Amino acid sequence: MPKFAANLTMMFNEVPFLDRFEAAAKAGFKAVEYLWPYDYPAEELKAKLEKYGLKQVLFNTAAGDVSNGEWGVSAIPNREADSHRDIDLALEYALTLGCENVHVMAAVVPEGEDREVYKQTFIKNVQYAADKFKPHGIKVLLEALSPEVKPNYLLKSQFDTLEIVEAVNRDNVFVQLDYFHAQNVDGNLSRLTDKLNGKFAYIQIASVPDRHEPDEGEINYEYIFNKLDEIGYDGYVGCEYKPRAETILGLGWFEKYK
Ligand SMILES: O=C(O)[C@H](O)C(=O)CO
Ligand SMILES: [Mg+2]
């Protein structure tokens, strides 16, 4: 049976971020993910995790200058210093929070820029992250994002991500398989899961097309969860969805997995 993590960036928005740890624990979650921890001292977040008996299972490297269209810097040429600074900071937070997975964000490739240069830049920076994280048992996760969510992001298809994972050639680098993006871009989720088996170490879920709870839309998540059990997937499943209404009202799907 999958192990679920509440995404505190997208869920429980009824309360301020620091109160979402309690809300997630009260709702029955034992693990949490969120996009970025950097607005808070790591020790403050660690105290929340300990108080509510939660495991931190994922967060991202910094997004960069979002107001200027950035969504990750580790694939941007001539920004290696920023990338390594973000990776080092992520390592500090991961060690304090006891988090074993860090999603190293790539970058948006502006129109007219050479995607190949961005790709080669990303490979080198991911190797840096992998080598820094390895001694601490921390995995590097790489994720493709659908153009609907993030136009011109370097990684679009799950196979773009797999190509980078294989080129990086480190044993602690894996695909972060977000079925919402995978359905929007690649489809054929059952066969995709088989093809990526052994190459992914983290899953995220949301309905398609509306990115809500996994009990609606075109993905049969009950079937997917059974498939993950069949292949022996023992990682986490992040609930990276926008609740239709108040979060707790949409958690009926979760009852049987608590
Ligand atoms: O948006 C997503 O699906 C990613 O998981 C993320 O955290 C930032 O793009
Ligand atoms: Mg995701």
Tab-separated table of N, CA and C in Angstrom, residues 71-129:
chain	number	residue	atom	x	y	z
A	71	TRP	N	12.433	29.275	-13.109
A	71	TRP	CA	11.821	28.158	-12.363
A	71	TRP	C	12.898	27.103	-12.159
A	72	GLY	N	13.838	27.449	-11.313
A	72	GLY	CA	15.063	26.663	-11.149
A	72	GLY	C	16.189	27.344	-11.911
A	73	VAL	N	17.439	27.167	-11.393
A	73	VAL	CA	18.595	27.801	-12.045
A	73	VAL	C	19.659	26.782	-12.462
A	74	SER	N	19.503	25.522	-12.097
A	74	SER	CA	20.596	24.554	-12.291
A	74	SER	C	20.809	24.148	-13.743
A	75	ALA	N	19.930	24.620	-14.632
A	75	ALA	CA	20.176	24.340	-16.061
A	75	ALA	C	20.576	25.609	-16.804
A	76	ILE	N	20.669	26.730	-16.110
A	76	ILE	CA	20.970	27.998	-16.791
A	76	ILE	C	22.479	28.152	-16.966
A	77	PRO	N	22.944	28.294	-18.198
A	77	PRO	CA	24.387	28.440	-18.423
A	77	PRO	C	24.960	29.638	-17.662
A	78	ASN	N	26.196	29.499	-17.192
A	78	ASN	CA	26.913	30.592	-16.496
A	78	ASN	C	26.247	31.005	-15.181
A	79	ARG	N	25.415	30.135	-14.635
A	79	ARG	CA	24.827	30.376	-13.312
A	79	ARG	C	25.219	29.244	-12.359
A	80	GLU	N	26.376	28.576	-12.652
A	80	GLU	CA	26.784	27.443	-11.821
A	80	GLU	C	26.947	27.863	-10.360
A	81	ALA	N	27.439	29.052	-10.116
A	81	ALA	CA	27.659	29.489	-8.720
A	81	ALA	C	26.318	29.549	-7.982
A	82	ASP	N	25.279	30.081	-8.665
A	82	ASP	CA	23.948	30.125	-8.033
A	82	ASP	C	23.407	28.713	-7.805
A	83	SER	N	23.616	27.858	-8.808
A	83	SER	CA	23.137	26.469	-8.686
A	83	SER	C	23.802	25.777	-7.504
A	84	HIS	N	25.100	25.887	-7.407
A	84	HIS	CA	25.832	25.203	-6.329
A	84	HIS	C	25.468	25.814	-4.966
A	85	ARG	N	25.224	27.116	-4.935
A	85	ARG	CA	24.776	27.753	-3.684
A	85	ARG	C	23.425	27.162	-3.264
A	86	ASP	N	22.507	27.024	-4.234
A	86	ASP	CA	21.174	26.483	-3.916
A	86	ASP	C	21.260	25.019	-3.484
A	87	ILE	N	22.135	24.267	-4.154
A	87	ILE	CA	22.298	22.842	-3.815
A	87	ILE	C	22.901	22.698	-2.411
A	88	ASP	N	23.882	23.525	-2.102
A	88	ASP	CA	24.493	23.481	-0.760
A	88	ASP	C	23.476	23.846	0.322
A	89	LEU	N	22.634	24.850	0.025
A	89	LEU	CA	21.602	25.250	0.999
A	89	LEU	C	20.579	24.126	1.174
A	90	ALA	N	20.211	23.507	0.067
A	90	ALA	CA	19.253	22.392	0.140
A	90	ALA	C	19.828	21.263	0.985
A	91	LEU	N	21.127	21.021	0.859
A	91	LEU	CA	21.760	19.964	1.663
A	91	LEU	C	21.688	20.310	3.148
A	92	GLU	N	21.951	21.563	3.489
A	92	GLU	CA	21.856	21.976	4.898
A	92	GLU	C	20.445	21.704	5.440
A	93	TYR	N	19.427	22.099	4.666
A	93	TYR	CA	18.040	21.882	5.123
A	93	TYR	C	17.712	20.388	5.188
A	94	ALA	N	18.171	19.642	4.188
A	94	ALA	CA	17.851	18.204	4.165
A	94	ALA	C	18.459	17.498	5.367
A	95	LEU	N	19.657	17.887	5.746
A	95	LEU	CA	20.307	17.253	6.906
A	95	LEU	C	19.569	17.604	8.192
A	96	THR	N	19.157	18.862	8.321
A	96	THR	CA	18.426	19.261	9.537
A	96	THR	C	17.052	18.603	9.599
A	97	LEU	N	16.403	18.504	8.459
A	97	LEU	CA	15.027	17.983	8.433
A	97	LEU	C	14.964	16.467	8.312
A	98	GLY	N	16.130	15.845	8.105
A	98	GLY	CA	16.141	14.384	7.925
A	98	GLY	C	15.458	13.968	6.638
A	99	CYS	N	15.565	14.818	5.612
A	99	CYS	CA	14.873	14.570	4.335
A	99	CYS	C	15.820	13.854	3.372
A	100	GLU	N	15.365	12.736	2.815
A	100	GLU	CA	16.238	11.891	1.985
A	100	GLU	C	16.071	12.134	0.492
A	101	ASN	N	15.178	13.073	0.114
A	101	ASN	CA	14.940	13.357	-1.307
A	101	ASN	C	14.937	14.868	-1.542
A	102	VAL	N	15.713	15.320	-2.505
A	102	VAL	CA	15.700	16.732	-2.910
A	102	VAL	C	15.479	16.801	-4.413
A	103	HIS	N	14.448	17.543	-4.799
A	103	HIS	CA	14.172	17.752	-6.225
A	103	HIS	C	15.034	18.913	-6.701
A	104	VAL	N	16.036	18.616	-7.516
A	104	VAL	CA	16.883	19.679	-8.072
A	104	VAL	C	16.189	20.218	-9.320
A	105	MET	N	15.717	21.450	-9.225
A	105	MET	CA	14.974	22.038	-10.330
A	105	MET	C	15.923	22.432	-11.461
A	106	ALA	N	15.438	22.316	-12.679
A	106	ALA	CA	16.289	22.581	-13.854
A	106	ALA	C	16.207	24.065	-14.218
A	107	ALA	N	15.340	24.391	-15.167
A	107	ALA	CA	15.158	25.809	-15.553
A	107	ALA	C	14.200	25.882	-16.733
A	108	VAL	N	13.624	27.039	-16.894
A	108	VAL	CA	12.883	27.363	-18.112
A	108	VAL	C	13.913	27.765	-19.174
A	109	VAL	N	13.723	27.280	-20.403
A	109	VAL	CA	14.640	27.637	-21.503
A	109	VAL	C	13.963	28.717	-22.348
A	110	PRO	N	14.399	29.961	-22.226
A	110	PRO	CA	13.738	31.044	-22.973
A	110	PRO	C	13.763	30.785	-24.492
A	111	GLU	N	12.744	31.263	-25.188
A	111	GLU	CA	12.679	31.136	-26.658
A	111	GLU	C	14.000	31.596	-27.283
A	112	GLY	N	14.511	30.782	-28.227
A	112	GLY	CA	15.713	31.187	-28.949
A	112	GLY	C	17.009	30.722	-28.305
A	113	GLU	N	16.913	30.254	-27.052
A	113	GLU	CA	18.114	29.744	-26.371
A	113	GLU	C	18.383	28.304	-26.818
A	114	ASP	N	19.630	27.856	-26.674
A	114	ASP	CA	20.040	26.517	-27.120
A	114	ASP	C	19.761	25.494	-26.013
A	115	ARG	N	18.739	24.655	-26.217
A	115	ARG	CA	18.346	23.678	-25.194
A	115	ARG	C	19.489	22.739	-24.846
A	116	GLU	N	20.332	22.452	-25.839
A	116	GLU	CA	21.436	21.505	-25.599
A	116	GLU	C	22.430	22.069	-24.587
A	117	VAL	N	22.671	23.354	-24.658
A	117	VAL	CA	23.595	23.991	-23.690
A	117	VAL	C	22.989	23.939	-22.294
A	118	TYR	N	21.671	24.155	-22.228
A	118	TYR	CA	20.984	24.065	-20.920
A	118	TYR	C	21.056	22.638	-20.381
A	119	LYS	N	20.894	21.677	-21.288
A	119	LYS	CA	20.926	20.261	-20.891
A	119	LYS	C	22.304	19.888	-20.322
A	120	GLN	N	23.348	20.285	-21.028
A	120	GLN	CA	24.711	19.942	-20.578
A	120	GLN	C	25.048	20.650	-19.264
A	121	THR	N	24.555	21.886	-19.121
A	121	THR	CA	24.758	22.624	-17.857
A	121	THR	C	24.071	21.893	-16.710
A	122	PHE	N	22.841	21.429	-16.979
A	122	PHE	CA	22.066	20.746	-15.933
A	122	PHE	C	22.764	19.446	-15.519
A	123	ILE	N	23.259	18.695	-16.498
A	123	ILE	CA	23.943	17.424	-16.200
A	123	ILE	C	25.109	17.667	-15.236
A	124	LYS	N	25.904	18.681	-15.498
A	124	LYS	CA	27.062	18.972	-14.634
A	124	LYS	C	26.620	19.381	-13.222
A	125	ASN	N	25.579	20.212	-13.144
A	125	ASN	CA	25.122	20.667	-11.814
A	125	ASN	C	24.432	19.547	-11.046
A	126	VAL	N	23.752	18.647	-11.751
A	126	VAL	CA	23.145	17.500	-11.069
A	126	VAL	C	24.235	16.553	-10.560
A	127	GLN	N	25.312	16.410	-11.317
A	127	GLN	CA	26.439	15.597	-10.837
A	127	GLN	C	27.041	16.208	-9.580
A	128	TYR	N	27.113	17.538	-9.533
A	128	TYR	CA	27.591	18.231	-8.327
A	128	TYR	C	26.691	17.897	-7.147
A	129	ALA	N	25.374	18.007	-7.376
A	129	ALA	CA	24.418	17.716	-6.301
A	129	ALA	C	24.523	16.257	-5.860
